[in-house]
PDB file of C-alpha atoms in Angstrom:
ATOM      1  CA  UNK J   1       9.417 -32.726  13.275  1.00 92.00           C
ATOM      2  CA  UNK J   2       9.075 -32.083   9.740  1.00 91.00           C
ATOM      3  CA  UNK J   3      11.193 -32.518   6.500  1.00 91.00           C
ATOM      4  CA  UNK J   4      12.024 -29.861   3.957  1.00 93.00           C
ATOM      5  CA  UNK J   5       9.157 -31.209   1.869  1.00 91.00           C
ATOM      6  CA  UNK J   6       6.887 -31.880   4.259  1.00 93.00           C
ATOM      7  CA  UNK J   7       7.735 -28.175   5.424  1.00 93.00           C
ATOM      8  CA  UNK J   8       7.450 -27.235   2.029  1.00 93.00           C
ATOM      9  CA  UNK J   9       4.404 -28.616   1.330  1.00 93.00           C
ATOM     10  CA  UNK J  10       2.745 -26.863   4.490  1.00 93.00           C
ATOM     11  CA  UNK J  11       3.152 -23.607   3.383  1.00 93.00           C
ATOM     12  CA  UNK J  12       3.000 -23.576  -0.376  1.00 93.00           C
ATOM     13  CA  UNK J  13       6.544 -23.268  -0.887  1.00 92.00           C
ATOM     14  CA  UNK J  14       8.995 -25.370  -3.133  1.00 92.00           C
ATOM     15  CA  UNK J  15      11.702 -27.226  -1.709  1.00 91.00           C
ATOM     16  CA  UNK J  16      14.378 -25.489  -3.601  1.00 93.00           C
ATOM     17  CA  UNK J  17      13.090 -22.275  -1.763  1.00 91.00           C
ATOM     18  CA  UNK J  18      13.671 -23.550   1.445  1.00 92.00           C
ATOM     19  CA  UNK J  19      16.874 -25.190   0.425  1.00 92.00           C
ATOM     20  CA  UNK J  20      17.702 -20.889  -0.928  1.00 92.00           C
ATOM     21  CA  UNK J  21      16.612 -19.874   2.648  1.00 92.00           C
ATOM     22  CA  UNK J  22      18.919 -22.363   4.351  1.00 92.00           C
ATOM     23  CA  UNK J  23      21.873 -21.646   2.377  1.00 92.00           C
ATOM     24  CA  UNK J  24      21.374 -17.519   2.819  1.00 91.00           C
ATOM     25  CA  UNK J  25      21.024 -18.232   6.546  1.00 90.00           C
ATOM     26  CA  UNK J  26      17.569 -17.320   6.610  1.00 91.00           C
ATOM     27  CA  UNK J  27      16.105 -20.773   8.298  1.00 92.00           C
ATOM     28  CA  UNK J  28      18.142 -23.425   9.438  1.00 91.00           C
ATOM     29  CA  UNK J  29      17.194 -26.920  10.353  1.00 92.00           C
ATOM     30  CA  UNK J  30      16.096 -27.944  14.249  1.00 93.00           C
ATOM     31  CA  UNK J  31      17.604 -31.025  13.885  1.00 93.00           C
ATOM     32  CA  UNK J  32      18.813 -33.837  11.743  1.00 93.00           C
ATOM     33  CA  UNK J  33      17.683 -37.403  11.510  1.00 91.00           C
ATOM     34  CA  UNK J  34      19.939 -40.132  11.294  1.00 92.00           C
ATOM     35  CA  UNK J  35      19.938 -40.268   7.618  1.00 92.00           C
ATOM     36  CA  UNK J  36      21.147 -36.958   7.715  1.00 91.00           C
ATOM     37  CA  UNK J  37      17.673 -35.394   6.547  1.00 91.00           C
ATOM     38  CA  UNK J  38      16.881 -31.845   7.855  1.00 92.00           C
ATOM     39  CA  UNK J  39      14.412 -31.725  10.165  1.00 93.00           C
ATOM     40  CA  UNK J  40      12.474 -28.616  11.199  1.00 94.00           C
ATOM     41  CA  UNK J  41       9.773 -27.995  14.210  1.00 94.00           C
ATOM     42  CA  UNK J  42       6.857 -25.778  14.958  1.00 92.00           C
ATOM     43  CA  UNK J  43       9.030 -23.080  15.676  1.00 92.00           C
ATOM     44  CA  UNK J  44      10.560 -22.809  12.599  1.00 93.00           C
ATOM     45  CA  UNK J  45       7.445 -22.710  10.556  1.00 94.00           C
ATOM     46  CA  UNK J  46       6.761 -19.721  12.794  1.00 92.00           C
ATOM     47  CA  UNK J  47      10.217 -18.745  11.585  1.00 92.00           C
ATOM     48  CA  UNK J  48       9.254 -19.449   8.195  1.00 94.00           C
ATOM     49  CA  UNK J  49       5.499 -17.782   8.249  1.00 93.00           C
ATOM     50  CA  UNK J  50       7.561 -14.268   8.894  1.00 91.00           C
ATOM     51  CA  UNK J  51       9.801 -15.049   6.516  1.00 93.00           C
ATOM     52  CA  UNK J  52       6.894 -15.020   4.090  1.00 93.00           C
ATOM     53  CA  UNK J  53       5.181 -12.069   5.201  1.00 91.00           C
ATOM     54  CA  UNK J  54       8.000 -10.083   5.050  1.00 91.00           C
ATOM     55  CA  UNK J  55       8.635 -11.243   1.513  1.00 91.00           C
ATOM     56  CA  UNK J  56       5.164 -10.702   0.568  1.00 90.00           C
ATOM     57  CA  UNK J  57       5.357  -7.102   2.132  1.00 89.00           C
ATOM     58  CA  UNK J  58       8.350  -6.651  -0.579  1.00 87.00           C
ATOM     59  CA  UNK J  59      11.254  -6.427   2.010  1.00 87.00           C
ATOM     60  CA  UNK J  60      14.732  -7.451   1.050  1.00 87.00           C
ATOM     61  CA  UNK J  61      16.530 -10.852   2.355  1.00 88.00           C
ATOM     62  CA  UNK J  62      18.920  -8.352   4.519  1.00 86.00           C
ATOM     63  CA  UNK J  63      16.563  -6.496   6.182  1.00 87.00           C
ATOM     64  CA  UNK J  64      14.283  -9.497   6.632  1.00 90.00           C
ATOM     65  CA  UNK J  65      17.533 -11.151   8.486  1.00 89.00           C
ATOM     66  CA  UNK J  66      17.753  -8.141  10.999  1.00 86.00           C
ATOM     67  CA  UNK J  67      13.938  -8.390  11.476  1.00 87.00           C
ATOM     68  CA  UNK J  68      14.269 -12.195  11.876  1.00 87.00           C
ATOM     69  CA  UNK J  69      17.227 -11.072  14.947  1.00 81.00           C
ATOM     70  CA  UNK J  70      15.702  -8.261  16.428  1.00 76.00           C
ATOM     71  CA  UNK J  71      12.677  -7.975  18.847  1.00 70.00           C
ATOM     72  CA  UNK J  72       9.784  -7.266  17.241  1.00 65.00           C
ATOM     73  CA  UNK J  73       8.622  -4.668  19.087  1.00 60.00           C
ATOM     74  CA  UNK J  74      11.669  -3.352  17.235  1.00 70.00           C
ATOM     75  CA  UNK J  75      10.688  -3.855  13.959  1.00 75.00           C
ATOM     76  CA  UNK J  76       8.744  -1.073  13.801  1.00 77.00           C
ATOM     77  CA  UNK J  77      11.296   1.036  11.713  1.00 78.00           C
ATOM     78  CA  UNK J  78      11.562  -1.512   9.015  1.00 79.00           C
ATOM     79  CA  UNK J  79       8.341  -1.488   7.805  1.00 84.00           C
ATOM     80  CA  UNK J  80       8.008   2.693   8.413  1.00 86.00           C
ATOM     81  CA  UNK J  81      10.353   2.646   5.780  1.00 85.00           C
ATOM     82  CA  UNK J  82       9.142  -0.258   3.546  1.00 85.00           C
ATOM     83  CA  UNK J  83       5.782   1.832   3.787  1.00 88.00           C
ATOM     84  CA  UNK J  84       7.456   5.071   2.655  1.00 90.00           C
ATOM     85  CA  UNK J  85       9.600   3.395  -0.014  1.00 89.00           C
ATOM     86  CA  UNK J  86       6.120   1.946  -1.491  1.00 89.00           C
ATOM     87  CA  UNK J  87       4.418   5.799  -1.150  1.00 89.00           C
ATOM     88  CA  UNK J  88       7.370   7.214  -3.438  1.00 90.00           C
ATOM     89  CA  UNK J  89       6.752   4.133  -5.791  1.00 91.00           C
ATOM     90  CA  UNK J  90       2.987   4.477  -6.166  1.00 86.00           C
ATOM     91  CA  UNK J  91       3.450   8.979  -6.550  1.00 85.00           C
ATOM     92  CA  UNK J  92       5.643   7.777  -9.211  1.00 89.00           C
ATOM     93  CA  UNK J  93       3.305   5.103 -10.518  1.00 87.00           C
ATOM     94  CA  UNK J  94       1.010   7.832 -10.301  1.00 81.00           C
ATOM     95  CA  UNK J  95       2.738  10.071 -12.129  1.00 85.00           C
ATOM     96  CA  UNK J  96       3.698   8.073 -14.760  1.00 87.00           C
ATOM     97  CA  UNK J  97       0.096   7.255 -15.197  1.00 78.00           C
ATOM     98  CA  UNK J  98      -0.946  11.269 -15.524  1.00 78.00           C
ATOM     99  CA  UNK J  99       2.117  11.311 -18.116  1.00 84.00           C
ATOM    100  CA  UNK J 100       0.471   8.260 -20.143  1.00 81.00           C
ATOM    101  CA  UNK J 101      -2.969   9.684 -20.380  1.00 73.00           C
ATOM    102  CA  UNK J 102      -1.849  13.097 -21.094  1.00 76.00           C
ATOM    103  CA  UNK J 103      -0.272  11.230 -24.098  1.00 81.00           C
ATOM    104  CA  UNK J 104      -2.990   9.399 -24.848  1.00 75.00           C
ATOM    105  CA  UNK J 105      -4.943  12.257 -24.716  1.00 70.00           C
ATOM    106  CA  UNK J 106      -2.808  14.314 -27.308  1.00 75.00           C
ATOM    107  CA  UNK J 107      -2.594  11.827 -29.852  1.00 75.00           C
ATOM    108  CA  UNK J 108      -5.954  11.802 -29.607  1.00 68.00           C
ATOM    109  CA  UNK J 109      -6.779   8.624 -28.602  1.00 63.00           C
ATOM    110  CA  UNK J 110      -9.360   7.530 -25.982  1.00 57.00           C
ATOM    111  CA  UNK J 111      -7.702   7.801 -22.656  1.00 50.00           C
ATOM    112  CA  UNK J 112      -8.024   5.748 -19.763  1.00 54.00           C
ATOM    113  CA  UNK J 113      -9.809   7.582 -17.225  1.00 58.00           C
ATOM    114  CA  UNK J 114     -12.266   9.361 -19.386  1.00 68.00           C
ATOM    115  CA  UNK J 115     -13.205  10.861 -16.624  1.00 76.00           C
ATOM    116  CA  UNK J 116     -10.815  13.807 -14.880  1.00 81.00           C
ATOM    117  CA  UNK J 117     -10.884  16.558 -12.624  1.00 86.00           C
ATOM    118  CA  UNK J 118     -12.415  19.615 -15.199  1.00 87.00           C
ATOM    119  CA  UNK J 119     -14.748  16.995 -16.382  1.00 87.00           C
ATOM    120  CA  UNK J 120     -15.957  15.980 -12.867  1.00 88.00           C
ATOM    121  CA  UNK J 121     -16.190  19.541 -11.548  1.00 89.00           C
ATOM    122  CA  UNK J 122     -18.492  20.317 -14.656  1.00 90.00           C
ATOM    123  CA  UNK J 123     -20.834  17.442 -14.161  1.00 88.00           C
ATOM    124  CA  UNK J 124     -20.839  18.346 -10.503  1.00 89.00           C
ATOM    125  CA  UNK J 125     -21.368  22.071 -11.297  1.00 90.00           C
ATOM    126  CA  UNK J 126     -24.621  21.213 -13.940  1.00 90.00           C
ATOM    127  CA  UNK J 127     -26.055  19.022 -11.512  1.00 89.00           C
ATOM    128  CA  UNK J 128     -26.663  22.076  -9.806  1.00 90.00           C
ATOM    129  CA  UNK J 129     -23.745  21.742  -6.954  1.00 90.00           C
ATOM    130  CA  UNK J 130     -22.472  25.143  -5.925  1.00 91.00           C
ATOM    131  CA  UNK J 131     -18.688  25.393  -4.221  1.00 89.00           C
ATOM    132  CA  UNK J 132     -19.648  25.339  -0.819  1.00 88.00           C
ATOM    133  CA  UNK J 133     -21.578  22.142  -1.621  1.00 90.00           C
ATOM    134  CA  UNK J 134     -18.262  20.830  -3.125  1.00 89.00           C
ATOM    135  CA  UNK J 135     -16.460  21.767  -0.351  1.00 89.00           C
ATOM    136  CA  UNK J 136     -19.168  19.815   2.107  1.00 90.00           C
ATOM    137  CA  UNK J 137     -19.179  16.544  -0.428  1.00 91.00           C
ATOM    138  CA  UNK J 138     -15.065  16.411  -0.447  1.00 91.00           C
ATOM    139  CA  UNK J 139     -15.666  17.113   3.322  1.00 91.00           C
ATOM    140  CA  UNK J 140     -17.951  14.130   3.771  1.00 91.00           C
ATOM    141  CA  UNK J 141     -15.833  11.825   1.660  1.00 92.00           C
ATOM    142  CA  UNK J 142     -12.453  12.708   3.898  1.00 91.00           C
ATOM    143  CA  UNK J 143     -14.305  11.839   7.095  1.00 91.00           C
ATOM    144  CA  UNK J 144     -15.672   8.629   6.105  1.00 91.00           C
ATOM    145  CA  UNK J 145     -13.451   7.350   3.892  1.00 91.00           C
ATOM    146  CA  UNK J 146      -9.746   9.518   3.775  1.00 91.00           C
ATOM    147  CA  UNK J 147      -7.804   6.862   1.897  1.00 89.00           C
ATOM    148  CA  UNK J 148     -10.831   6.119  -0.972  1.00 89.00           C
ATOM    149  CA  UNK J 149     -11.114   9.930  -1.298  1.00 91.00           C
ATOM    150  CA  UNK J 150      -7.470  10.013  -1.955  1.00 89.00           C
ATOM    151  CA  UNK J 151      -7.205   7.379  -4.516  1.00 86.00           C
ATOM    152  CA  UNK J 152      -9.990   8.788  -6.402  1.00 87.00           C
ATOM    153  CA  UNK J 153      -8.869  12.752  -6.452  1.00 89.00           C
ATOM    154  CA  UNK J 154      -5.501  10.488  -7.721  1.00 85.00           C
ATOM    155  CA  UNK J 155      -7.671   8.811 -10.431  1.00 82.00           C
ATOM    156  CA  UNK J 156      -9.293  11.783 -12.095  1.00 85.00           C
ATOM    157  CA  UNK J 157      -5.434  12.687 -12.441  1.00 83.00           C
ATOM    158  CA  UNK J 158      -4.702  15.664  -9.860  1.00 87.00           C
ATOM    159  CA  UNK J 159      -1.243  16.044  -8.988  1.00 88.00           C
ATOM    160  CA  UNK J 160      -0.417  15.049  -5.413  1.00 89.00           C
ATOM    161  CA  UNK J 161       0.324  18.741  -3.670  1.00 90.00           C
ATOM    162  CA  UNK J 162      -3.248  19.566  -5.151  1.00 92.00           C
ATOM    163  CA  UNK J 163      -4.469  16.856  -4.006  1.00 91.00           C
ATOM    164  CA  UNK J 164      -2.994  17.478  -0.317  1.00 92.00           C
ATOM    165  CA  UNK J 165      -4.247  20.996  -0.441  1.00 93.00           C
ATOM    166  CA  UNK J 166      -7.887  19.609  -1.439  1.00 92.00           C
ATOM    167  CA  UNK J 167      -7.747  16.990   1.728  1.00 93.00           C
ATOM    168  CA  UNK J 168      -6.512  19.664   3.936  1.00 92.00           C
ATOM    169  CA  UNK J 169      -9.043  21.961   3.263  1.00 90.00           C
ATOM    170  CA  UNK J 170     -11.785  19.574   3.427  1.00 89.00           C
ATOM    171  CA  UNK J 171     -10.975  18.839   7.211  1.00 88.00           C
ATOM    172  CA  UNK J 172     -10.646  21.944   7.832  1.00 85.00           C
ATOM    173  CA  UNK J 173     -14.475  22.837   6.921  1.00 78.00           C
ATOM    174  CA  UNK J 174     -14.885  19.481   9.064  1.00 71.00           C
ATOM    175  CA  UNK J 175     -13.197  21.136  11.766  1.00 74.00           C
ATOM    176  CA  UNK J 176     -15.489  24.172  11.247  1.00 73.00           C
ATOM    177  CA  UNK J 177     -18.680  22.747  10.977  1.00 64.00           C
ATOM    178  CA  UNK J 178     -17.332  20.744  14.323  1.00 62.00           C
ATOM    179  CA  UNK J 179     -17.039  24.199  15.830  1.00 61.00           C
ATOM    180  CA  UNK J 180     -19.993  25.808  15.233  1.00 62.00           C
ATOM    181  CA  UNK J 181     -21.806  23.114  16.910  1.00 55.00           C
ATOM    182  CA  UNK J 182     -20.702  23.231  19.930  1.00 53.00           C
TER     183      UNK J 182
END
């Protein structure tokens, strides 16, 4: 059995935070000594490790209670939507980065990326790349790494439905190449 501070100290938490955690219901003591101290055990820092995680993976103290009381095989939904909440906040991150450099951009300052889409297509283009060569590299790049190619289409500033349309039609020559194969 462990104190709160010995608990505490375990995993990098401050007292007062598992003193919060108590009082919100969240983690409640196994037992208590006869000085009246609260005493937890190894399945409450179990408890407590989840109890992290899902705070680290930005989930709110109610849902994080229903996790904590459901099966976890039924937990499932949570973090489907915890997932999709985060993809609406980054496509807004992202746009609100476009927006900045666009500013940037007309008040003529340098913007961060230098580099962007028209840009990249011209070095590609004068390094001798024709389309269909274009179409193979983005193809490539989707098939080994899909998420990477993503975030970089993203960083040369290309609104997400192009950027969808780009990824779709790269595995679709995939598909194609995967065809003609066989």
């Amino acid at each position: 059995m462990m104190t709160v501070g010995q608990l505490a100290r375990k995993v990098g938490l401050s007292r007062t935070a598992l003193l919060y955690y108590h009082r919100i219901g969240l983690l409640s003591p196994t037992a208590r000594s006869p000085a009246g101290y609260r005493l937890y055990d190894g399945d409450s820092l179990e408890r407590l490790k989840r109890i992290m995680i899902y705070r680290q993976a930005g989930l709110g103290v109610g849902e994080i209670k229903q996790l904590l009381d459901m099966p976890e095989t039924d937990s499932s939904l949570a973090f489907k939507r915890r997932v999709a909440e985060i993809d609406r906040e980054v496509a807004e991150l992202r746009a609100k980065q476009r927006l900045l450099i666009r500013l940037l951009r007309e008040s003529g300052a340098a913007a961060f990326p230098d580099m962007d889409k028209e840009t990249w297509v011209e070095i590609l283009r004068r390094s001798g790349m024709r389309p269909d060569q274009m179409d193979r590299w983005h193809a490539e790049f989707e098939e080994r790494q899909p998420r990477t190619h993503r975030a970089f289409l993203l960083w040369l500033g290309i609104p997400e439905d192009e950027v969808a349309r780009i990824r779709a039609r790269a595995l679709k020559k995939k598909n194609d190449r995967g065809r003609k194969r066989t």
